[in-house]
Coordinates of C-alpha atoms in Angstrom, one line a residue:
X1 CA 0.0 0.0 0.0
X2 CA 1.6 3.7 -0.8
X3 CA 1.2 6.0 1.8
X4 CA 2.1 9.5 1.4
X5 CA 2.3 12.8 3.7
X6 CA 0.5 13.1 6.9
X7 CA 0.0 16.7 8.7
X8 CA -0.7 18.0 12.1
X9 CA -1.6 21.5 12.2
X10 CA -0.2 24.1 14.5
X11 CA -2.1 26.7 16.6
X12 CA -0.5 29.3 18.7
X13 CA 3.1 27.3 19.0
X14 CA 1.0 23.8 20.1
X15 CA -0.1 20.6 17.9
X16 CA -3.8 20.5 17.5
X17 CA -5.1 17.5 19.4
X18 CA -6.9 16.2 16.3
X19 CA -5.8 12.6 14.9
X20 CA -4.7 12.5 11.3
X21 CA -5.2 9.2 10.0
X22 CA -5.9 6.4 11.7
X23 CA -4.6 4.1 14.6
X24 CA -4.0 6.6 17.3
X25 CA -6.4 4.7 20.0
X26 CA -6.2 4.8 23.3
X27 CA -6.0 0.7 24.3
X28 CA -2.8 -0.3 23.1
X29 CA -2.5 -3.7 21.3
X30 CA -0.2 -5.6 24.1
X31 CA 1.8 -8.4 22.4
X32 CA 3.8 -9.1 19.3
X33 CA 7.6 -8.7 18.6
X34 CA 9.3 -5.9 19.9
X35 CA 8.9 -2.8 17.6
X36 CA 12.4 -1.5 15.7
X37 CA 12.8 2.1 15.9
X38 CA 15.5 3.5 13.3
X39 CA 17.9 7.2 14.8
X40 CA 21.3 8.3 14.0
X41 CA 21.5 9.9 17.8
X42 CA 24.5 8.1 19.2
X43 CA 24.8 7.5 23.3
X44 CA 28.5 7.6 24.2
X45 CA 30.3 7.8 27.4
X46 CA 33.5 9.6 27.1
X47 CA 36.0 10.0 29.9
X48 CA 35.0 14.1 30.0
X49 CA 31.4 12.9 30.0
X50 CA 30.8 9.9 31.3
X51 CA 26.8 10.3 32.3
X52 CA 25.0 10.8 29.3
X53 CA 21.6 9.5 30.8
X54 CA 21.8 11.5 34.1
X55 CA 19.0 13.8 34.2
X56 CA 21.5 16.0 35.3
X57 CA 23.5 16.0 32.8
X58 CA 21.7 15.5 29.9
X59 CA 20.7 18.2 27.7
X60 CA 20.0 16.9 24.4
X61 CA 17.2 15.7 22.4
X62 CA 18.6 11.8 22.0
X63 CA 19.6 11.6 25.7
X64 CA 16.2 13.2 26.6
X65 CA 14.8 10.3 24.1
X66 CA 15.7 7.7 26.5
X67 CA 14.6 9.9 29.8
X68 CA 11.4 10.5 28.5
X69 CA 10.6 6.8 28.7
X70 CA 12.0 5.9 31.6
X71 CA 12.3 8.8 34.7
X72 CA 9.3 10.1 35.6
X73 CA 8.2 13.6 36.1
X74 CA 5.5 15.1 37.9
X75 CA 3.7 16.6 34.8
X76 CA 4.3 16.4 30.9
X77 CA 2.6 17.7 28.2
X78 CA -0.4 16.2 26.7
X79 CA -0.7 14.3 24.1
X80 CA -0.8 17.0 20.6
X81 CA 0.6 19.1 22.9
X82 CA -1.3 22.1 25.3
X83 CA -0.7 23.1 29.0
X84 CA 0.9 20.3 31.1
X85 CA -1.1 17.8 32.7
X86 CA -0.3 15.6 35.7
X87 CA 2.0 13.0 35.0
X88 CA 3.4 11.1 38.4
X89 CA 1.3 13.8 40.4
X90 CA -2.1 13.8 40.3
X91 CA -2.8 16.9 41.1
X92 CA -0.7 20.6 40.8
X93 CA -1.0 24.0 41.1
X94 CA -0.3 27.7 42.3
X95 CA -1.2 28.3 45.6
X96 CA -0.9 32.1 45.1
X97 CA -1.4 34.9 42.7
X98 CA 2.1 35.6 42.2
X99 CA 2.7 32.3 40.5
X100 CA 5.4 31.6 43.0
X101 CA 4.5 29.1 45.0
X102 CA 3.5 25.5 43.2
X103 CA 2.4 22.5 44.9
X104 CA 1.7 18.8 44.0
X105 CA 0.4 15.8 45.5
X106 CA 1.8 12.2 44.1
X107 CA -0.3 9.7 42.8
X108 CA -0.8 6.3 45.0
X109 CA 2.1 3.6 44.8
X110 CA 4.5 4.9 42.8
X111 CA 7.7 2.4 42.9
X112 CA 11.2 2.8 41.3
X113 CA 12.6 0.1 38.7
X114 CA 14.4 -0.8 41.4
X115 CA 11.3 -2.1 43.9
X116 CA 12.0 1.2 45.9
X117 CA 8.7 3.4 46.6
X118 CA 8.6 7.0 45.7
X119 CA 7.8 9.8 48.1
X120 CA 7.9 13.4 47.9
X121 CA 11.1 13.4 49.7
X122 CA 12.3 11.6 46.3
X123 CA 11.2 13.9 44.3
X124 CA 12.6 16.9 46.7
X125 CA 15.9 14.9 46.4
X126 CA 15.5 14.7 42.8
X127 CA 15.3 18.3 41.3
X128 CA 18.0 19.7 44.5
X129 CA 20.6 17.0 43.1
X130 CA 20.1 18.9 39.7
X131 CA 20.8 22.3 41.3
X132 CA 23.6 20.7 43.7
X133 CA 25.9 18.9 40.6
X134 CA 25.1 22.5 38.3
X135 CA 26.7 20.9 35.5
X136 CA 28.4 22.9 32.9
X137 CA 26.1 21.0 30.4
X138 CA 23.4 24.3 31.5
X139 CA 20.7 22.2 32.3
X140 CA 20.1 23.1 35.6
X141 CA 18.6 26.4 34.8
X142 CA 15.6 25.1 34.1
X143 CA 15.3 25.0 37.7
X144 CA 17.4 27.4 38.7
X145 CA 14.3 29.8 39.8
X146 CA 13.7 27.5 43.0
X147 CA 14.1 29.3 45.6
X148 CA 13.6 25.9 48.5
X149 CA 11.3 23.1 48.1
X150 CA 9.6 21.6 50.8
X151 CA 7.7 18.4 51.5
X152 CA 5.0 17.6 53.3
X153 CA 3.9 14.0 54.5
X154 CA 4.9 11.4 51.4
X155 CA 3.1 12.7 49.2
X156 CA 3.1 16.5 48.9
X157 CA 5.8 18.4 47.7
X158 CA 5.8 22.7 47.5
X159 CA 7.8 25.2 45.6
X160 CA 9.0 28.2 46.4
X161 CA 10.1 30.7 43.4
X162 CA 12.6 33.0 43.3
X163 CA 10.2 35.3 40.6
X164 CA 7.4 34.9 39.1
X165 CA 7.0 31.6 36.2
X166 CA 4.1 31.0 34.5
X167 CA 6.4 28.5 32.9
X168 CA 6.9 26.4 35.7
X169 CA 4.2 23.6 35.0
X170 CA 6.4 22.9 31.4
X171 CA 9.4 23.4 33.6
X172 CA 8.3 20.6 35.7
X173 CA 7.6 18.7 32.3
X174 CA 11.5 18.3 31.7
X175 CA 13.7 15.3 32.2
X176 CA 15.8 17.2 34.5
X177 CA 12.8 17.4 37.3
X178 CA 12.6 13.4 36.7
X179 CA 12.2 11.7 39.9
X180 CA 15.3 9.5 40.7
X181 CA 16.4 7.1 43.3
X182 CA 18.6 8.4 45.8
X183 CA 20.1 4.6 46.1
X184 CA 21.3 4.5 42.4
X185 CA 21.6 8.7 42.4
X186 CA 24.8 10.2 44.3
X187 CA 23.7 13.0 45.5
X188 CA 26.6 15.9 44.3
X189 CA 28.3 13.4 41.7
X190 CA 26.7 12.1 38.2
X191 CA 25.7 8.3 37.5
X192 CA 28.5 7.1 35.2
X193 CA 27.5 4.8 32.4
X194 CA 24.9 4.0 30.7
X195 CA 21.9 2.4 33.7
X196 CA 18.5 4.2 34.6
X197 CA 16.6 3.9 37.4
X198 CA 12.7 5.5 37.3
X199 CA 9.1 5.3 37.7
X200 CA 8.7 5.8 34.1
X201 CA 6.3 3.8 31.4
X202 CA 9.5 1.9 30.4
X203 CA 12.9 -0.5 32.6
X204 CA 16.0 -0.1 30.1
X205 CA 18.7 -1.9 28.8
X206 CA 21.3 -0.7 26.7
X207 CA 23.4 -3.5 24.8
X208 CA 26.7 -1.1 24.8
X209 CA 29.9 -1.8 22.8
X210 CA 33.3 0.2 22.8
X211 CA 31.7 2.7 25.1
X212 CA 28.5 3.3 22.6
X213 CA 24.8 2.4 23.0
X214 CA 24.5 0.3 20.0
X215 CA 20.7 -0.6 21.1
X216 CA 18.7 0.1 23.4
X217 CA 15.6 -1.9 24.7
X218 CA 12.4 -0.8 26.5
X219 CA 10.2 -3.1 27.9
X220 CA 6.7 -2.2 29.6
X221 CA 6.7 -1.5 33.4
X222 CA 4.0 -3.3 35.3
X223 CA 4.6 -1.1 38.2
X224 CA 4.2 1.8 36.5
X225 CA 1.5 4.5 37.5
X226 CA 0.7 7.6 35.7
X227 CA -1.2 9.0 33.2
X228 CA 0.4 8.0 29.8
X229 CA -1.8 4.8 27.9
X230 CA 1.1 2.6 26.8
X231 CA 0.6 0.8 23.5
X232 CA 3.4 -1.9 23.2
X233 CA 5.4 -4.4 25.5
X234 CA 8.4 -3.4 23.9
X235 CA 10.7 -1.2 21.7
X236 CA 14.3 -1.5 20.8
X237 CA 16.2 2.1 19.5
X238 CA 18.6 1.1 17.1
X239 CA 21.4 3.8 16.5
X240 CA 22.7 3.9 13.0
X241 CA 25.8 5.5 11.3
X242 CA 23.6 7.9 9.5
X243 CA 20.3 8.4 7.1
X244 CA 21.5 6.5 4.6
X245 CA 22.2 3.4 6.6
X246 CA 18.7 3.7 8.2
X247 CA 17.2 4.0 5.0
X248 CA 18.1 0.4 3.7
X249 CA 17.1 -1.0 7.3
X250 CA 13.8 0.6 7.0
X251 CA 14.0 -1.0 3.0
X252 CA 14.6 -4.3 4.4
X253 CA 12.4 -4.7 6.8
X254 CA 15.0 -4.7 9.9
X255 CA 13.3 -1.8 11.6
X256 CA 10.1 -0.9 11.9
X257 CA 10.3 2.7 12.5
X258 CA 13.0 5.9 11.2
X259 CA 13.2 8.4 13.1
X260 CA 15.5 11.3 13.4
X261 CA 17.2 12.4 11.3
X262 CA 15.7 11.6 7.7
X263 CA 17.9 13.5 4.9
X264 CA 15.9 16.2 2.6
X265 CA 16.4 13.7 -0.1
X266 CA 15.0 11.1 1.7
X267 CA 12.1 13.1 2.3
X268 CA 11.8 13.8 -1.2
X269 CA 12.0 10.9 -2.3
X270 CA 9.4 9.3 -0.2
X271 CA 7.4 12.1 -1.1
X272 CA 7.3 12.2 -4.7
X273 CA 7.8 8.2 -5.0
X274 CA 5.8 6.1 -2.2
X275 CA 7.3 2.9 -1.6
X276 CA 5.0 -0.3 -1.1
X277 CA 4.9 -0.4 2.4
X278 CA 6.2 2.6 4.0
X279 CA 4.4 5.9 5.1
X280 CA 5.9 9.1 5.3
X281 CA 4.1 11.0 8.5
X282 CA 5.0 14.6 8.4
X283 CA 4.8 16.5 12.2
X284 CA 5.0 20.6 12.7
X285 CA 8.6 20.7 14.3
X286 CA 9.7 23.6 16.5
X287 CA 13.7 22.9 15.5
X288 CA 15.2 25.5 14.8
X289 CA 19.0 25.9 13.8
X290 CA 21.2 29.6 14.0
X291 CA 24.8 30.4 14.4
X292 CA 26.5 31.1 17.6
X293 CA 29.1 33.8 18.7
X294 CA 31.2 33.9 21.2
X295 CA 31.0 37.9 21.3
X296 CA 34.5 38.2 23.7
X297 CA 36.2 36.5 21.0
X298 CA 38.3 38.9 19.0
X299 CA 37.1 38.2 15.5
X300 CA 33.5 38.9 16.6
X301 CA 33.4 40.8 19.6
X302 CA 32.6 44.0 17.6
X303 CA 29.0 43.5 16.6
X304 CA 29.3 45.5 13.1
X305 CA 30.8 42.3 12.4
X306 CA 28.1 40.2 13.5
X307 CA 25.3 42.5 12.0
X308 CA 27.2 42.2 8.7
X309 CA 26.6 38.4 8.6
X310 CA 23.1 39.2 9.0
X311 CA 22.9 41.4 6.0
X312 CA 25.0 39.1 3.8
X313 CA 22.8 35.8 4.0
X314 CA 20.4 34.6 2.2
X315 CA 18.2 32.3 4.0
X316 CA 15.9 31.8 1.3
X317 CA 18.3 30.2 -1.2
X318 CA 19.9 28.3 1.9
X319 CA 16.6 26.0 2.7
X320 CA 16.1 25.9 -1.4
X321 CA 19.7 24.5 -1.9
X322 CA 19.9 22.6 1.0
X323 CA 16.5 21.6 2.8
X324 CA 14.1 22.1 0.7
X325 CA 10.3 21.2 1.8
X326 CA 11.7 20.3 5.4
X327 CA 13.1 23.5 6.4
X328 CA 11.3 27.2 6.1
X329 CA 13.5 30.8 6.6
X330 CA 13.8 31.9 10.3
X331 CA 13.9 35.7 11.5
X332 CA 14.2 35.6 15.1
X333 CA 14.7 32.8 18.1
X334 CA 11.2 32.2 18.4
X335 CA 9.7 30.2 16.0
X336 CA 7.0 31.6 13.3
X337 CA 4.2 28.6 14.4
X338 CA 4.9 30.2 18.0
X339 CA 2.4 33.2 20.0
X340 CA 4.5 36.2 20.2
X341 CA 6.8 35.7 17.4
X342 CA 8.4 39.0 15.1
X343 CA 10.2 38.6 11.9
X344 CA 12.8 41.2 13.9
X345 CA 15.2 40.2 11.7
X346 CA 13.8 40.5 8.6
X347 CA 12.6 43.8 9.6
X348 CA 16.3 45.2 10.1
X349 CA 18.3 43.5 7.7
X350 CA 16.1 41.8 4.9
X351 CA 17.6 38.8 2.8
X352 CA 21.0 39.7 1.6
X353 CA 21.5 43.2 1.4
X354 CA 25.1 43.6 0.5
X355 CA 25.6 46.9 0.1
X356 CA 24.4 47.4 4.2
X357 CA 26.8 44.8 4.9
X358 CA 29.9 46.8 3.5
X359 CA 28.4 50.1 5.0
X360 CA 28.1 48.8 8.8
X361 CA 31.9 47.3 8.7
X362 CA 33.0 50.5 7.1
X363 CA 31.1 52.6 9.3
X364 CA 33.1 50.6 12.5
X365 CA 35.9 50.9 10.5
X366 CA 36.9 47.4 10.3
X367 CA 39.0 46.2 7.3
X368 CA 37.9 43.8 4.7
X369 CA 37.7 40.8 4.0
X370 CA 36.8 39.5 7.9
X371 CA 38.6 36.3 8.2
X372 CA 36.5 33.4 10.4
X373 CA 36.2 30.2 10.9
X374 CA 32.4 28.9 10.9
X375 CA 32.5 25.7 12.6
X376 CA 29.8 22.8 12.7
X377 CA 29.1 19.3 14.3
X378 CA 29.1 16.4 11.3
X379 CA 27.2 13.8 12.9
X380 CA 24.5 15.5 15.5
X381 CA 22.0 17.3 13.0
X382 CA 22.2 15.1 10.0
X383 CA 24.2 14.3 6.9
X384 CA 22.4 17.9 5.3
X385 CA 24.7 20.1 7.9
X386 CA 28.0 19.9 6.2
X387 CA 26.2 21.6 2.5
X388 CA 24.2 23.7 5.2
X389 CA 27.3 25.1 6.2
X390 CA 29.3 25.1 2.6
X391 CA 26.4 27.4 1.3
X392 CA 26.8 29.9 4.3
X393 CA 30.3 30.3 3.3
X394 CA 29.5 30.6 -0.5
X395 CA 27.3 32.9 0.7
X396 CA 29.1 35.0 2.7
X397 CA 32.5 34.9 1.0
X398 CA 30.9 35.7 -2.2
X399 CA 30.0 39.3 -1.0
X400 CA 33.7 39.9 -1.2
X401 CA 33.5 41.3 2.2
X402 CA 34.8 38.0 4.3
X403 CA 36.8 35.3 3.9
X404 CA 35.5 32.3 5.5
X405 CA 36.6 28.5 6.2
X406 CA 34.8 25.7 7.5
X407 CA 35.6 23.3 9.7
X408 CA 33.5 20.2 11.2
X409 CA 33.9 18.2 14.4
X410 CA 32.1 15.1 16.1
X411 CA 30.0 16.4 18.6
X412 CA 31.9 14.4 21.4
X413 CA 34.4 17.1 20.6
X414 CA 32.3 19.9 19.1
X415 CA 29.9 20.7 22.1
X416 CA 32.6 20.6 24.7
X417 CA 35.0 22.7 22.6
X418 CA 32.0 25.1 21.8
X419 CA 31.0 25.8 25.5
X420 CA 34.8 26.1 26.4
X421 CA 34.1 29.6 24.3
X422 CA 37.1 27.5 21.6
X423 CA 34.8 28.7 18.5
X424 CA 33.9 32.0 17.7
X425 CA 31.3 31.1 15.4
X426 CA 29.5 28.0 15.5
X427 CA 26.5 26.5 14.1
X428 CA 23.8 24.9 16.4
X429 CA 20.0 23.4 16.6
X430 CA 17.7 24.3 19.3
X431 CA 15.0 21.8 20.0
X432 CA 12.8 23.2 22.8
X433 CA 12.3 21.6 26.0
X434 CA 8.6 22.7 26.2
X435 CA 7.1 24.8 23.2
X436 CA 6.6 28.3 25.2
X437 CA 8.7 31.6 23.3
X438 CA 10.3 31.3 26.9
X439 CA 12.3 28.6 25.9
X440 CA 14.0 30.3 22.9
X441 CA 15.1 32.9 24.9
X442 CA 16.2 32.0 28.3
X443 CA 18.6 29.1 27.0
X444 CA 20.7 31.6 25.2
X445 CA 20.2 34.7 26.5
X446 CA 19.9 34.4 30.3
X447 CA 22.3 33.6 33.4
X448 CA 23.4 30.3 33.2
X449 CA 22.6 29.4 30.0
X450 CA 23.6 26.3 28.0
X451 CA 25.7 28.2 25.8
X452 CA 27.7 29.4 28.3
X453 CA 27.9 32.4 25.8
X454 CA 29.2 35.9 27.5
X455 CA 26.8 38.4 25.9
X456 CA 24.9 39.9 29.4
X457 CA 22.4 42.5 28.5
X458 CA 21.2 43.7 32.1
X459 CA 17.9 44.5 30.3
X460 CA 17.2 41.1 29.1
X461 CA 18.2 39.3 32.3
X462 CA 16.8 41.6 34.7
X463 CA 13.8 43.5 33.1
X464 CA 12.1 41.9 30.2
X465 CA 12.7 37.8 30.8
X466 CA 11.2 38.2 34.8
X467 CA 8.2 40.3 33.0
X468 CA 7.9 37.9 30.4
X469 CA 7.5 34.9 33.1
X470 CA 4.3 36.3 34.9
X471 CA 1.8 36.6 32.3
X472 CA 0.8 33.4 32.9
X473 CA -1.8 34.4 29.3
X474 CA 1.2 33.7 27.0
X475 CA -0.3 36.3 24.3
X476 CA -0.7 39.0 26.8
X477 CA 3.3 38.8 26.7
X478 CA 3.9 40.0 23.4
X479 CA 5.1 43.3 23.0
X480 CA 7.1 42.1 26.3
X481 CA 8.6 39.2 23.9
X482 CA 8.6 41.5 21.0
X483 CA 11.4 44.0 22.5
X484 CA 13.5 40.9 23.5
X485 CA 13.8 39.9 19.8
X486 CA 14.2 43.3 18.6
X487 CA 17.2 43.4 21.3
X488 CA 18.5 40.2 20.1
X489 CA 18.6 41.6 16.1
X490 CA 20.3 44.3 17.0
X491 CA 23.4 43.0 19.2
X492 CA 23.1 39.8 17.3
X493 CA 24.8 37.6 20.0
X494 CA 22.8 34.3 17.9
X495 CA 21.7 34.8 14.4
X496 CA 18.6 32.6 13.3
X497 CA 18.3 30.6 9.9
X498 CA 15.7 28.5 9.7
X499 CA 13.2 26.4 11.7
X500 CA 12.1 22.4 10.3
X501 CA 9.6 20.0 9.8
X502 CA 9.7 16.6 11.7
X503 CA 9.5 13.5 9.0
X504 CA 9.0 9.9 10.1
X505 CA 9.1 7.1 8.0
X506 CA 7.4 3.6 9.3
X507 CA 5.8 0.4 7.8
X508 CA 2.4 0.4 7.2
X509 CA 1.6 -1.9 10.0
X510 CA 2.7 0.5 12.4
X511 CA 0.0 2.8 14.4
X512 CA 0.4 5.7 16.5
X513 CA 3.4 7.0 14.6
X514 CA 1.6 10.5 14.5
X515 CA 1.7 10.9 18.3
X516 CA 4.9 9.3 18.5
X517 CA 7.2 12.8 17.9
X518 CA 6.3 15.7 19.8
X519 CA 6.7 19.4 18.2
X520 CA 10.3 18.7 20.2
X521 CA 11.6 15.8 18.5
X522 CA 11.5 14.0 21.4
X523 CA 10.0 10.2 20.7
X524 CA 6.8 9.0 22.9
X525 CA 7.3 5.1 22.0
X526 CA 4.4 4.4 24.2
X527 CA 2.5 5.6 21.1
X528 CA 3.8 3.1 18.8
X529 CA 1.5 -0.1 18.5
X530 CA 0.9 -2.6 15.6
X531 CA -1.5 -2.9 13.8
X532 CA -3.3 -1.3 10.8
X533 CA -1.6 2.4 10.1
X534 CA -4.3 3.6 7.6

């Protein structure tokens, strides 16, 4: 059977919660084999990081692929997506006006993997241990606007803000507030390796060679409580070398499901030429890729330099060339299917206006051609990133006004390197941890963030992000969110590109694929089921 394209649509920055197609039930079919899902994310423990599963460590969509499964939290967001619902809770909310002080009761017997029970003094344990270790990584400040948290018999925790966060509920969505078990947890030191211990839908086993996850298997958890409806009994992740390779598994029938990340001319291939047996399910993504500056770093630290890039791009012809159907132009941090997004970039510096370019660097008196390195990871975003990133210097060395070289890294070295401030341009994605504007602005502009870039604009930290946080009507903070992307286009400390589409590719007598990706990238394999897809 040929299956083609399959949309969600996108209101206000959220996935409708309407069902395209058909097999998205709620009762799961239980048996069967175990269903193969296809990624090129690679789990490796390094001897500089040597956690990649702990919740306090991890800050990237593959690790969070595995956390989501497995660690509990005390909310997550609904199916489609929306406001977050109770999760290992069964119940939240502000106690006061101020949206600063958050309480939640657990559900009834919840138990680790491990036979442990959970109590709120787990989860108090949980999200301090986050704060305590403060890895580099940046993934504490998601929870870095606790102020103390307090418990109150076993099954009640409260929180006490620092500020104001109507975000908290998303914040509380995130696998750094996952609930682990203080037995298997140290409390100030990171869980080496590559073993989980949770309350989530899934137990997990990786099957690990030379230091690298090769597959991963989650089986169903009869002790689990909570409010996901889990489908299967079981689902292996199989981590490939790259699309290509994942391709001919798919082809062959040795997986099931391919996930992230399909090439463009995968997804045009399976667009314009069905295959007998495969579907191509096509997901509103909230990815978004930009490049990076370190602005103390010499080459860059002037920002006529930086604004020049801006002016000398062409986004347009870089999703033609490269991307094509999976990628659309980007002018600002926050996302065009997102509530208080501003095209504050186009609005300053257009598509390629060259003549600007060479006024602003004249103007600041800098001599030409600017000589920079753009560097880029090869094997975290796909096998598209290294043309990506051959364009942008065509691009920009082509104006006559730079001189650009390229250079690409493994990630194992690249992301390390990159938050060591060792590039002064860099290329990066930016998969959200909750789809609030928030969370394209905090993460690279506030304290702490996971760049660990130096731009500090007192008026972003201290004025407009706090303001931002206490509408807790997300629209009402518009012109709030509007003047923080109007601040980021001009001091350009990140430059956006462009923002993709999710593909997945899956036989046809696999179900639930459509709810299986969130707007995040993130998989929900609880989704995925067997049986008829159409």
């Amino acid at each position: 059977m040929n299956r083609k394209t399959l949309v969600l649509p996108v209101v206000i920055g959220v996935l409708a919660p309407v069902l395209a197609g058909c097999g998205g039930s709620d009762g799961g079919s239980g048996g069967g084999d175990a269903i193969v899902v296809g990624t090129t994310d690679h789990y490796i423990a390094t001897k500089d990081d040597g956690a990649p599963l702990d919740p306090a460590f991890a800050y990237d969509v593959g690790s969070w692929n595995i956390l989501r499964q497995t660690i509990q939290t005390l909310m997550h967001v609904p199916r489609g997506g929306g406001k977050p619902v109770p999760e290992a809770a069964s119940e939240c909310g502000f106690t006061d006006r101020a949206n600063q002080s958050y309480r939640c009761t657990l559900r009834d017997g919840l138990k680790f993997s491990n036979g442990d029970p959970l109590t709120s003094e787990d989860v108090k344990y949980s999200l301090e241990r986050v704060l305590n270790i403060k890895d580099p990584s940046g993934v504490y400040s998601l929870l870095d606007n606790i102020d103390t948290i307090e418990t109150d018999g076993d099954s009640k925790v409260i929180f006490h803000l620092k500020t104001a966060d109507a975000t908290f509920p998303y914040k509380l969505s995130t696998p750094p507030s996952g609930i682990v078990s203080k037995k298997d947890y140290a409390p100030k030191k990171l869980r080496d390796g590559f073993e989980v211990t949770g309350s989530g839908p899934y137990t997990f086993k990786a099957d690990v060679k030379d230091g690298t996850v090769v597959k991963a298997v989650f089986t169903r958890n009869p002790d689990y409580k909570g409010d996901l409806k889990v489908q299967n009994d079981k689902v292996e992740l199989d981590s490939f070398k790259d699309a290509a390779e994942m391709g001919k598994a798919l082809d062959k029938g040795q997986i099931d499901v391919m996930t992230r990340a399909m090439s463009p001319e995968q997804v045009e291939s399976m667009s314009e030429n069905p295959k007998d047996g495969i579907q191509l399910t096509e997901m509103p993504g909230l990815e978004i890729r930009y490049l990076g500056f370190d602005t103390n770093a010499p080459g860059v630290k002037d920002k006529a330099v930086r604004q020049a890039i801006a002016y000398a791009i062409d986004r347009g012809q870089l999703v033609t060339k490269v991307y094509g159907t999976m990628a659309e132009p980007l002018y600002s941090l926050i996302p065009s299917s997102v509530t208080t997004h501003t095209n504050s970039f186009f609005n300053k510096y257009g598509d390629r206006d060259l003549p600007k370019a060479a006024k602003v660097l004249q103007t600041a008196g800098i001599t030409t051609p600017v000589k920079l390195t753009l560097n880029y990871t090869t094997d975290h975003y796909g096998s598209a990133t290294k043309k990506e990133f051959e364009t942008l210097r065509d691009q920009l060395n082509s104006s006559g006004l730079f001189d650009i070289t390229i250079k690409g890294t493994e990630w194992k070295t690249f992301r390390p390197d990159q938050g060591k401030g060792d590039y002064a341009v860099y290329g990066m994605g930016w998969f959200p941890d909750f789809p609030d504007p928030d969370n394209y602005i905090a993460p690279f502009l506030d304290s702490g963030n996971f760049l660990n870039s130096p731009y500090d604009n007192p008026t972003l930290r201290t004025e407009l992000i706090p303001q931002s946080r206490r509408e807790a009507d997300r629209s009402a903070a518009t012109k709030t969110f509007g003047e923080i992307q109007d601040i980021v286009a001009e001091d350009v400390p990140v430059l956006p590109l462009w923002q993709g589409k999710t593909y997945v590719a899956s036989r046809d007598d696999i179900a639930g694929v459509e709810w299986a990706v969130n707007s995040s990238a993130e998989l929900l394999l609880w989704e995925l089921r067997r049986g008829t897809a159409s």
